[in-house]
Amino acid sequence: MGMNIRQIEIFKAIMEGGSVTQAAHNLNIAQPSVSKHLKLLEYDLGFALFERSGNKLIATPEGQALFDQVGRVYTGLGFLQNFAEDLRNNQIGELSLAAMPLISQKWLPGCIAGFISAHRKVSFSLPVRSSKWIATAVAARRVNFGIGLRPAGTSPGIQVIPLMRLPFVCVMPPNHPLTEHSAIQLDMIQGHGLIALHSFDGQPLIFETLAKDFQSRERRKIETFAANVACEMVKLGAGVALVDALTARDNLDENLTFRPFLPDTAMDICIMTAVHWPLTRIARSLIAEMTERAQATERELASIIEA
């Protein structure tokens, strides 16, 4: 029969206390119990740990060598306990989050910066990819979770959680004739040079078919896959564009304004997680913070659009 944790605990207490009596006092147990465990430990080990000199115990060289190893074990247990506490308090771990470009420009960095400043032992990876790539990576468990456009149809292997609805608006220069209108419909844009926004990964946006039909009647065709690029082109006088309200808000300055777009059309941004793969505590904590921030962003955008 090998030594057990209780025997090691009592041996350590004797070495630190210098006697069976002090060890019993420190452990709050009876002295005979300490003596019994010590005898059993020496029997199991097959060698003496102490030499008796009257009422004193003097560690043998083997006893001292064992005590040195016990100290290392307890030091390791201390590190293990601290590690477990960090896990419980979401202070340590690794996170891999894949996100679509639109959400990764400003909004997501704001979420992540605040989170990692409060969780300084957490390692973080943020690949920025298309929504289609993200769905595949999440299903294959290459990332903890992803943020992108809601997948069209069924997506085996992933669970979709709504995060944020981003309405489309029409962006234009502040002195543009369309600023006279409180809201913009597609037919109002004819002749003003629509800069068409298309999905980065080929997943069609809700209004793309309408915009395509509209553009066929225009004398020139301008397309981009990035909403912030469309905003920059508008600022430089290349035309007007339909972009999400979040990108419009982030690009507002003296050269850009916007109006609501009708009928109400929006991008549905969602969180994607793998089916049958539980999220870590740290991932769930980050998702909770993102959800709260997304709700605040939706309220802010609604107030700006209605203003």
XYZ file of C-alpha atoms in Angstrom:
307
model
C 0.000 0.000 0.000
C 1.498 3.361 -0.995
C 1.545 6.582 0.928
C -1.551 8.768 0.842
C -2.257 12.488 0.991
C -3.186 12.420 4.686
C 0.116 10.768 5.598
C 2.043 13.356 3.578
C 0.097 16.171 5.243
C 0.960 14.820 8.715
C 4.617 14.261 7.761
C 4.825 17.861 6.538
C 3.240 19.118 9.782
C 5.778 17.178 11.883
C 8.697 18.560 9.875
C 7.396 22.119 10.177
C 6.345 21.820 13.834
C 9.373 19.888 15.030
C 7.367 17.370 17.066
C 4.333 15.097 17.065
C 2.736 17.259 19.740
C 3.064 20.462 17.709
C 1.890 18.721 14.541
C -1.221 17.440 16.330
C -1.909 20.947 17.619
C -1.440 22.551 14.190
C -3.702 19.985 12.506
C -6.220 20.020 15.358
C -6.169 16.231 15.718
C -5.217 13.849 18.535
C -1.517 13.139 19.113
C -1.983 9.332 18.891
C -3.498 9.788 15.436
C -0.388 11.647 14.290
C 1.879 8.932 15.664
C -0.209 6.210 13.996
C -0.096 7.884 10.558
C 3.650 8.447 10.861
C 4.285 4.783 11.671
C 2.122 3.677 8.748
C 3.962 6.043 6.406
C 7.369 4.743 7.474
C 6.107 1.175 7.098
C 4.757 1.854 3.606
C 7.972 3.592 2.550
C 10.223 0.923 4.033
C 12.594 3.338 5.760
C 12.669 5.613 8.792
C 11.873 9.284 8.427
C 12.944 10.323 11.913
C 15.292 9.280 14.653
C 13.873 9.432 18.161
C 15.883 11.231 20.797
C 13.766 11.390 23.919
C 10.723 13.489 23.065
C 12.397 14.917 19.988
C 12.220 13.780 16.386
C 15.232 14.378 14.173
C 14.726 13.947 10.453
C 16.860 11.315 8.789
C 18.646 12.249 5.539
C 15.917 10.318 3.717
C 13.244 12.177 5.678
C 14.803 15.530 4.779
C 15.060 14.541 1.111
C 11.390 13.511 1.107
C 10.409 16.785 2.770
C 12.190 18.737 0.027
C 10.092 16.923 -2.589
C 6.925 17.443 -0.557
C 7.655 21.179 -0.582
C 7.846 21.144 -4.364
C 4.544 19.263 -4.571
C 2.794 21.763 -2.309
C 4.225 24.639 -4.318
C 2.795 23.031 -7.453
C -0.551 22.551 -5.731
C -0.523 26.237 -4.838
C 0.005 27.160 -8.485
C -2.752 24.714 -9.440
C -5.151 26.269 -6.949
C -4.356 29.767 -8.230
C -4.880 28.551 -11.802
C -8.271 27.071 -10.868
C -9.254 30.345 -9.187
C -8.261 32.262 -12.329
C -10.424 29.911 -14.399
C -13.344 30.438 -12.041
C -12.925 34.204 -12.186
C -12.439 34.269 -16.003
C -8.923 35.608 -15.569
C -7.079 33.062 -17.705
C -7.648 31.146 -20.916
C -7.500 31.380 -24.686
C -10.132 32.841 -27.000
C -10.392 32.590 -30.762
C -13.151 34.700 -32.301
C -13.696 34.985 -36.053
C -15.587 38.056 -37.253
C -16.773 39.620 -40.505
C -14.924 42.761 -41.693
C -17.821 45.176 -41.132
C -18.092 44.472 -37.411
C -14.302 44.337 -37.002
C -13.576 47.939 -38.036
C -14.423 49.754 -34.806
C -17.261 48.104 -32.909
C -15.604 44.775 -32.115
C -12.194 46.245 -31.167
C -14.038 48.395 -28.642
C -15.584 45.273 -27.089
C -12.348 43.322 -27.051
C -10.142 46.116 -25.701
C -12.337 46.585 -22.650
C -12.599 42.837 -22.091
C -8.897 42.000 -22.256
C -7.984 44.954 -20.049
C -10.107 43.311 -17.340
C -8.795 39.809 -18.144
C -5.063 40.346 -18.577
C -4.096 36.646 -18.599
C -6.430 35.812 -21.487
C -4.798 35.203 -24.878
C -6.838 36.371 -27.867
C -6.995 35.603 -31.584
C -9.215 37.512 -34.049
C -9.220 36.245 -37.648
C -11.298 38.564 -39.869
C -13.019 36.570 -42.592
C -16.229 36.243 -44.603
C -19.416 35.030 -42.927
C -19.277 31.819 -44.972
C -15.722 31.105 -43.801
C -16.731 31.859 -40.213
C -19.646 29.405 -40.292
C -17.358 26.672 -41.610
C -14.653 27.421 -39.029
C -17.144 27.403 -36.151
C -18.682 24.100 -37.276
C -15.183 22.591 -37.546
C -14.300 23.997 -34.087
C -11.328 25.940 -35.418
C -12.550 28.976 -33.452
C -14.535 29.287 -30.221
C -17.309 31.275 -31.888
C -17.912 33.698 -34.722
C -19.767 36.883 -35.606
C -21.180 37.388 -39.083
C -24.259 37.667 -41.270
C -27.024 35.227 -40.443
C -26.432 32.219 -42.732
C -28.995 31.693 -45.475
C -30.981 28.485 -45.042
C -29.827 25.700 -42.749
C -26.262 25.551 -41.464
C -25.384 22.092 -40.111
C -23.118 22.085 -37.090
C -23.714 25.646 -35.912
C -26.131 27.400 -33.621
C -27.155 30.956 -34.502
C -27.790 33.569 -31.809
C -29.082 37.022 -32.908
C -26.662 39.783 -31.897
C -27.544 43.026 -33.630
C -29.817 44.396 -36.352
C -28.181 47.108 -38.456
C -30.643 49.157 -40.563
C -29.516 50.459 -43.936
C -29.306 54.189 -44.524
C -28.469 56.342 -47.522
C -25.227 58.292 -47.076
C -24.564 61.487 -49.028
C -22.620 64.767 -48.832
C -24.280 67.388 -46.549
C -25.057 69.680 -49.500
C -26.619 66.929 -51.620
C -30.165 67.518 -53.006
C -31.381 64.306 -51.333
C -30.841 65.861 -47.897
C -34.143 67.686 -48.456
C -35.945 64.378 -47.874
C -36.529 62.906 -44.412
C -36.171 59.369 -45.790
C -34.857 57.898 -49.036
C -36.421 55.309 -51.321
C -34.545 53.568 -54.088
C -36.277 55.383 -56.948
C -35.195 58.749 -55.486
C -31.541 57.836 -56.034
C -31.763 57.553 -59.828
C -29.419 60.004 -61.467
C -27.401 60.528 -58.274
C -24.882 57.725 -58.850
C -25.605 54.787 -56.542
C -22.474 53.189 -55.098
C -23.707 49.623 -54.625
C -22.619 47.585 -51.621
C -22.271 43.833 -52.018
C -21.629 41.094 -49.502
C -17.959 40.167 -49.106
C -18.627 36.423 -49.329
C -21.262 36.276 -52.038
C -24.158 35.975 -49.601
C -26.720 38.391 -51.092
C -27.848 41.347 -49.040
C -31.598 41.914 -48.862
C -31.683 44.853 -51.265
C -29.015 43.672 -53.730
C -31.535 42.447 -56.323
C -33.365 45.784 -56.264
C -30.098 47.682 -56.486
C -28.959 45.542 -59.415
C -32.168 46.262 -61.332
C -31.812 49.930 -60.485
C -28.181 50.079 -61.605
C -29.041 48.590 -64.965
C -30.809 51.884 -65.701
C -27.812 53.976 -64.603
C -25.205 55.137 -67.080
C -22.341 54.074 -64.850
C -21.803 51.248 -62.363
C -19.896 51.546 -59.086
C -19.650 48.588 -56.709
C -17.702 47.888 -53.534
C -17.600 45.140 -50.949
C -16.730 47.422 -48.025
C -19.178 49.911 -46.516
C -16.436 52.204 -45.211
C -14.979 52.397 -48.743
C -18.415 53.409 -50.034
C -18.548 56.172 -47.409
C -15.144 57.501 -48.446
C -16.225 57.564 -52.088
C -19.364 59.488 -51.118
C -17.260 62.047 -49.242
C -15.202 62.539 -52.394
C -18.299 63.194 -54.495
C -18.518 59.871 -56.350
C -22.221 59.422 -55.600
C -24.490 58.223 -52.797
C -24.499 54.814 -51.116
C -26.661 52.464 -49.109
C -24.701 51.243 -46.088
C -25.449 49.959 -42.612
C -26.160 52.561 -39.942
C -23.173 51.483 -37.815
C -20.685 52.216 -40.599
C -22.503 55.457 -41.420
C -22.281 56.573 -37.789
C -18.565 55.759 -37.616
C -17.883 57.799 -40.775
C -19.984 60.877 -39.988
C -18.121 64.162 -40.348
C -18.501 67.499 -42.124
C -18.375 65.686 -45.488
C -20.982 63.007 -44.818
C -24.560 62.763 -43.591
C -27.303 60.190 -44.008
C -31.045 59.624 -44.189
C -33.106 56.531 -43.294
C -33.726 54.122 -46.174
C -37.236 52.848 -46.928
C -38.577 50.249 -46.909
C -36.900 49.282 -43.640
C -34.011 46.976 -44.568
C -31.287 45.683 -42.295
C -28.293 43.411 -41.836
C -28.866 40.708 -39.238
C -25.595 40.176 -37.396
C -25.424 36.986 -35.368
C -23.167 34.978 -33.101
C -22.350 31.493 -34.370
C -21.405 28.681 -31.990
C -20.745 25.001 -32.619
C -23.507 22.528 -31.844
C -22.645 20.001 -29.101
C -19.483 21.909 -28.136
C -19.887 23.791 -24.844
C -18.388 27.261 -24.724
C -15.750 28.031 -22.120
C -16.656 30.271 -19.195
C -14.452 33.034 -20.614
C -16.186 32.788 -24.032
C -19.629 32.956 -22.425
C -18.532 35.991 -20.439
C -17.339 37.785 -23.591
C -20.563 36.947 -25.447
C -22.598 38.360 -22.554
C -20.638 41.631 -22.707
C -20.984 41.793 -26.506
C -24.730 41.211 -26.291
C -25.111 44.027 -23.784
C -23.000 46.345 -25.942
C -24.965 45.367 -29.071
C -28.248 46.273 -27.398
C -26.838 49.668 -26.449
C -25.596 50.167 -30.028
C -29.030 49.349 -31.456
C -30.634 51.927 -29.165
C -28.052 54.543 -30.126
C -28.483 53.920 -33.857
C -32.267 54.070 -33.541
C -32.058 57.463 -31.822
C -29.676 58.800 -34.494
C -31.874 57.583 -37.354
C -35.013 59.028 -35.788
C -33.374 62.391 -35.071
